[in-house]
C-alpha atoms as a printed R data frame, in Angstrom:
    type eleno elety resid chain resno       x       y       z
1   ATOM     1    CA   CYS     A     1 -79.788 -27.904  97.098
2   ATOM     2    CA   ARG     A     2 -76.540 -25.989  96.927
3   ATOM     3    CA   THR     A     3 -73.223 -27.321  98.130
4   ATOM     4    CA   PRO     A     4 -71.303 -24.917 100.303
5   ATOM     5    CA   ALA     A     5 -68.641 -23.134  98.244
6   ATOM     6    CA   ARG     A     6 -65.199 -24.424  98.323
7   ATOM     7    CA   GLY     A     7 -61.996 -22.419  97.930
8   ATOM     8    CA   GLY     A     8 -59.580 -22.638  94.944
9   ATOM     9    CA   ALA     A     9 -59.707 -24.614  91.908
10  ATOM    10    CA   GLU     A    10 -61.366 -27.633  93.502
11  ATOM    11    CA   GLY     A    11 -64.386 -25.449  94.343
12  ATOM    12    CA   ARG     A    12 -64.728 -24.367  90.728
13  ATOM    13    CA   VAL     A    13 -64.213 -27.938  89.437
14  ATOM    14    CA   ALA     A    14 -66.793 -29.223  91.808
15  ATOM    15    CA   ALA     A    15 -69.243 -26.476  90.981
16  ATOM    16    CA   MET     A    16 -68.847 -27.227  87.244
17  ATOM    17    CA   ALA     A    17 -69.493 -30.898  87.955
18  ATOM    18    CA   GLU     A    18 -72.645 -30.094  90.066
19  ATOM    19    CA   PHE     A    19 -74.169 -27.943  87.325
20  ATOM    20    CA   ASP     A    20 -72.928 -30.234  84.482
21  ATOM    21    CA   LEU     A    21 -70.854 -27.469  82.877
22  ATOM    22    CA   ASP     A    22 -68.543 -28.274  80.089
23  ATOM    23    CA   GLY     A    23 -66.359 -25.164  80.380
24  ATOM    24    CA   GLN     A    24 -68.198 -23.449  77.567
25  ATOM    25    CA   SER     A    25 -71.534 -22.575  79.302
26  ATOM    26    CA   LEU     A    26 -72.013 -20.182  82.158
27  ATOM    27    CA   PRO     A    27 -73.540 -21.462  85.338
28  ATOM    28    CA   PRO     A    28 -77.188 -20.555  85.919
29  ATOM    29    CA   TYR     A    29 -76.380 -18.041  88.445
30  ATOM    30    CA   ALA     A    30 -74.203 -15.930  86.162
31  ATOM    31    CA   SER     A    31 -75.103 -12.346  85.898
32  ATOM    32    CA   GLU     A    32 -76.207 -10.607  82.781
33  ATOM    33    CA   ALA     A    33 -72.988  -8.746  82.491
34  ATOM    34    CA   ASN     A    34 -71.030 -11.991  82.791
35  ATOM    35    CA   ARG     A    35 -73.299 -13.501  80.126
36  ATOM    36    CA   GLN     A    36 -72.553 -10.553  77.780
37  ATOM    37    CA   LEU     A    37 -68.836 -10.790  78.578
38  ATOM    38    CA   ASP     A    38 -68.959 -14.552  77.927
39  ATOM    39    CA   ALA     A    39 -70.681 -13.977  74.645
40  ATOM    40    CA   GLU     A    40 -68.144 -11.345  73.755
41  ATOM    41    CA   VAL     A    41 -65.276 -13.720  74.613
42  ATOM    42    CA   LYS     A    42 -66.897 -16.509  72.586
43  ATOM    43    CA   ARG     A    43 -67.348 -14.132  69.708
44  ATOM    44    CA   LYS     A    44 -63.706 -12.984  69.874
45  ATOM    45    CA   ASP     A    45 -62.501 -16.610  70.202
46  ATOM    46    CA   ALA     A    46 -64.443 -17.427  67.104
47  ATOM    47    CA   GLU     A    47 -63.018 -14.484  65.324
48  ATOM    48    CA   LEU     A    48 -59.545 -15.498  66.547
49  ATOM    49    CA   GLU     A    49 -59.991 -18.979  65.279
50  ATOM    50    CA   GLU     A    50 -61.250 -17.674  61.917
51  ATOM    51    CA   ALA     A    51 -58.359 -15.181  61.858
52  ATOM    52    CA   GLU     A    52 -55.801 -18.017  62.685
53  ATOM    53    CA   SER     A    53 -57.328 -20.196  60.075
54  ATOM    54    CA   LYS     A    54 -57.216 -17.357  57.543
55  ATOM    55    CA   LEU     A    55 -53.607 -16.641  58.725
56  ATOM    56    CA   GLU     A    56 -52.622 -20.199  58.295
57  ATOM    57    CA   SER     A    57 -54.229 -20.341  54.856
58  ATOM    58    CA   THR     A    58 -52.738 -16.882  53.967
59  ATOM    59    CA   GLY     A    59 -49.298 -18.136  55.290
60  ATOM    60    CA   GLY     A    60 -49.431 -20.961  52.755
61  ATOM    61    CA   ARG     A    61 -50.424 -18.671  50.022
62  ATOM    62    CA   VAL     A    62 -47.696 -16.183  51.175
63  ATOM    63    CA   LYS     A    63 -45.057 -18.969  51.011
64  ATOM    64    CA   ILE     A    64 -46.234 -20.003  47.613
65  ATOM    65    CA   LEU     A    65 -46.232 -16.383  46.495
66  ATOM    66    CA   THR     A    66 -42.809 -15.859  47.982
67  ATOM    67    CA   ASP     A    67 -41.420 -18.794  46.298
68  ATOM    68    CA   HIS     A    68 -43.124 -17.586  43.078
69  ATOM    69    CA   LEU     A    69 -41.696 -14.102  43.679
70  ATOM    70    CA   VAL     A    70 -38.212 -15.590  44.082
71  ATOM    71    CA   ASN     A    71 -38.639 -17.439  40.880
72  ATOM    72    CA   VAL     A    72 -40.093 -14.407  39.195
73  ATOM    73    CA   GLN     A    73 -37.184 -12.245  40.563
74  ATOM    74    CA   GLN     A    74 -34.622 -14.853  39.304
75  ATOM    75    CA   GLU     A    75 -36.351 -15.047  35.954
76  ATOM    76    CA   LEU     A    76 -36.330 -11.105  35.952
77  ATOM    77    CA   VAL     A    77 -32.575 -11.169  36.656
78  ATOM    78    CA   ASN     A    78 -32.128 -13.717  33.801
79  ATOM    79    CA   THR     A    79 -34.390 -11.616  31.556
80  ATOM    80    CA   GLN     A    80 -32.497  -8.497  32.547
81  ATOM    81    CA   GLN     A    81 -29.247 -10.220  31.649
82  ATOM    82    CA   LEU     A    82 -30.542 -11.218  28.369
83  ATOM    83    CA   VAL     A    83 -31.892  -7.771  27.684
84  ATOM    84    CA   ASP     A    84 -28.461  -6.295  28.681
85  ATOM    85    CA   ALA     A    85 -26.786  -8.803  26.474
86  ATOM    86    CA   LYS     A    86 -29.089  -8.145  23.594
87  ATOM    87    CA   ARG     A    87 -28.660  -4.340  24.183
88  ATOM    88    CA   HIS     A    88 -24.884  -4.856  24.119
89  ATOM    89    CA   GLU     A    89 -25.248  -6.887  20.960
90  ATOM    90    CA   ILE     A    90 -27.317  -4.245  19.439
91  ATOM    91    CA   GLU     A    91 -24.798  -1.464  20.423
92  ATOM    92    CA   THR     A    92 -21.985  -3.642  19.037
93  ATOM    93    CA   GLU     A    93 -23.963  -4.180  15.805
94  ATOM    94    CA   GLU     A    94 -24.638  -0.391  15.669
95  ATOM    95    CA   HIS     A    95 -20.946   0.337  16.207
96  ATOM    96    CA   LEU     A    96 -20.049  -2.243  13.596
97  ATOM    97    CA   LYS     A    97 -22.595  -0.797  11.279
98  ATOM    98    CA   ALA     A    98 -21.133   2.679  11.772
99  ATOM    99    CA   LEU     A    99 -17.680   1.383  11.113
100 ATOM   100    CA   THR     A   100 -18.867  -0.535   8.057
101 ATOM   101    CA   GLY     A   101 -20.472   2.623   6.847
102 ATOM   102    CA   ARG     A   102 -17.366   4.648   7.215
103 ATOM   103    CA   GLN     A   103 -15.251   1.890   5.714
104 ATOM   104    CA   LEU     A   104 -17.856   1.667   2.785
105 ATOM   105    CA   GLY     A   105 -17.525   5.447   2.331
106 ATOM   106    CA   ARG     A   106 -13.705   5.196   2.243
107 ATOM   107    CA   LEU     A   107 -13.917   2.365  -0.178
108 ATOM   108    CA   GLN     A   108 -16.249   4.253  -2.476
109 ATOM   109    CA   ALA     A   109 -13.899   7.177  -2.491
110 ATOM   110    CA   GLU     A   110 -10.935   4.827  -3.176
111 ATOM   111    CA   THR     A   111 -12.922   3.213  -5.943
112 ATOM   112    CA   VAL     A   112 -13.526   6.686  -7.486
113 ATOM   113    CA   ARG     A   113  -9.867   7.544  -7.100
114 ATOM   114    CA   LEU     A   114  -8.751   4.211  -8.570
115 ATOM   115    CA   GLN     A   115 -11.080   4.585 -11.403
116 ATOM   116    CA   LYS     A   116  -9.553   7.905 -12.230
117 ATOM   117    CA   VAL     A   117  -6.096   6.538 -11.928
118 ATOM   118    CA   LEU     A   118  -7.303   3.686 -14.223
119 ATOM   119    CA   ASP     A   119  -8.640   6.124 -16.772
120 ATOM   120    CA   ASP     A   120  -5.476   8.142 -16.668
121 ATOM   121    CA   THR     A   121  -3.341   4.934 -16.968
122 ATOM   122    CA   GLN     A   122  -5.482   3.886 -19.921
123 ATOM   123    CA   ASP     A   123  -4.851   7.151 -21.598
124 ATOM   124    CA   GLN     A   124  -1.154   6.875 -20.916
125 ATOM   125    CA   ILE     A   125  -1.202   3.320 -22.372
126 ATOM   126    CA   ASN     A   126  -2.942   4.576 -25.507
127 ATOM   127    CA   GLY     A   127  -0.415   7.389 -25.840
128 ATOM   128    CA   TYR     A   128   2.391   4.832 -25.375
129 ATOM   129    CA   SER     A   129   0.828   2.537 -27.823
130 ATOM   130    CA   ASN     A   130   0.661   5.204 -30.337
131 ATOM   131    CA   GLN     A   131   4.261   6.287 -29.722
132 ATOM   132    CA   LEU     A   132   5.338   2.663 -29.902
133 ATOM   133    CA   LEU     A   133   3.562   2.242 -33.318
134 ATOM   134    CA   ARG     A   134   5.301   5.349 -34.657
135 ATOM   135    CA   GLY     A   135   8.511   4.168 -33.112
136 ATOM   136    CA   ASN     A   136   8.119   0.713 -34.831
137 ATOM   137    CA   GLU     A   137   7.553   2.422 -38.124
138 ATOM   138    CA   LYS     A   138  10.685   4.472 -37.599
139 ATOM   139    CA   LEU     A   139  12.561   1.352 -36.500
140 ATOM   140    CA   ASP     A   140  11.476  -0.527 -39.624
141 ATOM   141    CA   GLN     A   141  12.693   2.429 -41.737
142 ATOM   142    CA   PHE     A   142  15.873   2.625 -39.734
143 ATOM   143    CA   LYS     A   143  16.390  -1.157 -40.077
144 ATOM   144    CA   LEU     A   144  15.916  -0.779 -43.839
145 ATOM   145    CA   GLU     A   145  18.482   1.993 -43.999
146 ATOM   146    CA   GLU     A   146  20.818   0.133 -41.808
147 ATOM   147    CA   LEU     A   147  20.547  -3.012 -44.043
148 ATOM   148    CA   GLU     A   148  21.428  -0.762 -47.009
149 ATOM   149    CA   GLN     A   149  24.365   0.667 -45.328
150 ATOM   150    CA   TRP     A   150  25.429  -2.616 -43.952
151 ATOM   151    CA   ALA     A   151  25.336  -4.132 -47.525
152 ATOM   152    CA   ILE     A   152  27.430  -1.066 -48.689
153 ATOM   153    CA   ALA     A   153  29.852  -1.655 -45.755
154 ATOM   154    CA   GLU     A   154  30.048  -5.293 -46.491
155 ATOM   155    CA   ARG     A   155  30.941  -4.564 -50.120
156 ATOM   156    CA   GLN     A   156  33.450  -2.018 -48.896
157 ATOM   157    CA   LYS     A   157  34.869  -4.579 -46.508
158 ATOM   158    CA   GLU     A   158  35.224  -7.181 -49.208
159 ATOM   159    CA   GLU     A   159  37.061  -4.596 -51.316
160 ATOM   160    CA   ASP     A   160  39.286  -3.662 -48.458
161 ATOM   161    CA   GLU     A   161  39.988  -7.308 -47.812
162 ATOM   162    CA   MET     A   162  40.995  -7.746 -51.468
163 ATOM   163    CA   THR     A   163  43.148  -4.669 -51.381
164 ATOM   164    CA   LEU     A   164  44.687  -5.911 -48.089
165 ATOM   165    CA   GLU     A   165  45.346  -9.309 -49.562
166 ATOM   166    CA   LYS     A   166  47.039  -7.664 -52.388
167 ATOM   167    CA   TYR     A   167  49.236  -5.579 -50.269
168 ATOM   168    CA   ARG     A   168  49.877  -8.584 -48.060
169 ATOM   169    CA   ARG     A   169  51.086 -10.586 -50.990
170 ATOM   170    CA   ALA     A   170  53.345  -7.637 -52.043
171 ATOM   171    CA   ASP     A   171  54.706  -7.430 -48.571
172 ATOM   172    CA   ASP     A   172  55.360 -11.219 -48.468
173 ATOM   173    CA   ALA     A   173  57.176 -10.838 -51.758
174 ATOM   174    CA   LYS     A   174  59.165  -7.835 -50.470
175 ATOM   175    CA   VAL     A   175  59.986  -9.779 -47.217
176 ATOM   176    CA   ARG     A   176  61.291 -12.707 -49.217
177 ATOM   177    CA   GLU     A   177  63.272 -10.331 -51.424
178 ATOM   178    CA   LEU     A   178  64.805  -8.596 -48.312
179 ATOM   179    CA   THR     A   179  65.396 -11.870 -46.598
180 ATOM   180    CA   LEU     A   180  67.400 -13.087 -49.548
181 ATOM   181    CA   ALA     A   181  69.382  -9.688 -49.662
182 ATOM   182    CA   SER     A   182  69.932 -10.005 -45.953
183 ATOM   183    CA   GLU     A   183  71.250 -13.508 -46.260
184 ATOM   184    CA   LYS     A   184  73.568 -12.413 -49.023
185 ATOM   185    CA   LEU     A   185  74.805  -9.370 -47.062
186 ATOM   186    CA   THR     A   186  75.309 -11.647 -44.086
187 ATOM   187    CA   VAL     A   187  77.474 -13.942 -46.098
188 ATOM   188    CA   GLU     A   188  79.378 -10.985 -47.510
189 ATOM   189    CA   ASN     A   189  79.722  -9.481 -44.059
190 ATOM   190    CA   ALA     A   190  81.107 -12.776 -42.785
191 ATOM   191    CA   SER     A   191  83.542 -12.893 -45.782
192 ATOM   192    CA   LYS     A   192  84.552  -9.312 -45.098
193 ATOM   193    CA   LYS     A   193  85.014  -9.972 -41.459
194 ATOM   194    CA   LYS     A   194  87.343 -13.005 -42.287
195 ATOM   195    CA   GLU     A   195  89.340 -10.772 -44.695
196 ATOM   196    CA   LEU     A   196  89.606  -8.135 -42.075
197 ATOM   197    CA   ALA     A   197  90.688 -10.661 -39.505
198 ATOM   198    CA   ASP     A   198  93.324 -12.023 -41.853
199 ATOM   199    CA   LEU     A   199  94.523  -8.538 -42.617
200 ATOM   200    CA   VAL     A   200  94.889  -7.739 -38.982
201 ATOM   201    CA   THR     A   201  96.723 -10.948 -38.367
202 ATOM   202    CA   GLU     A   202  99.169 -10.216 -41.143
203 ATOM   203    CA   THR     A   203  99.592  -6.594 -39.903
204 ATOM   204    CA   GLN     A   204 100.319  -7.776 -36.412
205 ATOM   205    CA   ALA     A   205 102.879 -10.271 -37.680
206 ATOM   206    CA   MET     A   206 104.750  -7.586 -39.580
207 ATOM   207    CA   PRO     A   207 107.418  -5.610 -37.646
208 ATOM   208    CA   ALA     A   208 106.301  -2.321 -36.403
209 ATOM   209    CA   THR     A   209 107.635   0.476 -38.642
210 ATOM   210    CA   PRO     A   210 106.866   4.047 -37.791
211 ATOM   211    CA   LEU     A   211 104.983   5.709 -40.533
212 ATOM   212    CA   PRO     A   212 104.688   9.316 -41.250
213 ATOM   213    CA   LYS     A   213 101.648  11.162 -39.993
214 ATOM   214    CA   THR     A   214 100.314  11.530 -43.457
215 ATOM   215    CA   ASP     A   215 100.652   7.897 -44.228
216 ATOM   216    CA   VAL     A   216  98.748   6.979 -41.061
217 ATOM   217    CA   GLN     A   217  95.836   9.257 -41.966
218 ATOM   218    CA   HIS     A   218  95.786   7.719 -45.492
219 ATOM   219    CA   GLU     A   219  95.883   4.325 -43.862
220 ATOM   220    CA   ASN     A   220  92.888   5.074 -41.560
221 ATOM   221    CA   MET     A   221  90.712   6.481 -44.374
222 ATOM   222    CA   PRO     A   222  90.197   3.092 -46.136
223 ATOM   223    CA   ARG     A   223  89.294   1.556 -42.765
224 ATOM   224    CA   ARG     A   224  86.647   4.064 -42.024
225 ATOM   225    CA   THR     A   225  85.290   3.839 -45.567
226 ATOM   226    CA   GLN     A   226  85.184  -0.006 -45.279
227 ATOM   227    CA   SER     A   227  83.450   0.256 -41.893
228 ATOM   228    CA   SER     A   228  80.812   2.570 -43.236
229 ATOM   229    CA   ARG     A   229  80.232   0.146 -46.037
230 ATOM   230    CA   MET     A   230  79.788  -2.848 -43.811
231 ATOM   231    CA   PRO     A   231  76.173  -3.916 -43.089
232 ATOM   232    CA   THR     A   232  74.825  -3.588 -39.548
233 ATOM   233    CA   GLY     A   233  73.206  -6.961 -39.404
234 ATOM   234    CA   ARG     A   234  69.747  -5.549 -39.118
235 ATOM   235    CA   LEU     A   235  66.984  -6.577 -41.470
236 ATOM   236    CA   PRO     A   236  65.258  -3.860 -43.362
237 ATOM   237    CA   THR     A   237  61.618  -3.454 -42.647
238 ATOM   238    CA   SER     A   238  58.726  -2.663 -45.003
239 ATOM   239    CA   LYS     A   239  55.990  -0.421 -44.097
240 ATOM   240    CA   ARG     A   240  52.579  -1.927 -44.681
241 ATOM   241    CA   THR     A   241  49.807   0.269 -45.734
242 ATOM   242    CA   THR     A   242  46.235  -0.941 -44.866
243 ATOM   243    CA   THR     A   243  42.893   0.618 -45.616
244 ATOM   244    CA   ALA     A   244  40.324   0.207 -42.894
């Protein structure tokens, strides 16, 4: 028998208990439309649970893939940095290679120039060596001639020294002779001065007597003559002749 319907939630609970319903099955009195709707709901619930399960599983994989993507991106950044550094290193090496090539070209050109300078210098050295050889030969000849001239000059010098010594001895003898003559004249001069002084003293002691003009002139003449004969006191010098 059926229990009268009750209102609200209590009526539904009581109905489910009366028909032994578990919340999943429809009551026996449910219509066909409700049964189809219930089947559709259950199907959708199953699909939802499956989708949630897939979503949960996919979420885990997405997290793993996201973490992996982060790691891959970081590795990509590191790799890109390494690539950039390697590219910069390659560009630097290419630049250095270009500089080295230009420097090598300049060094090769400089080597060619220096080789030419070396060849020219060697030619000059050879020329100077030949000139030096000829100069040495001329110098040897000149030294030989100079030695001969020096020997001649040395002999001439010895002869000149002998001649000079001869003249020196002659001059020394002449000087001694003149010295003796000077000493003799000095003695005579001193004697004459004494005689003159005595004569002057005697003359001053005599009374002054006027003399005729002619007598005065005759008296002065012997004095001038005597003065001209008196030596001056200077030594005569000899002229020495030397031959260079």
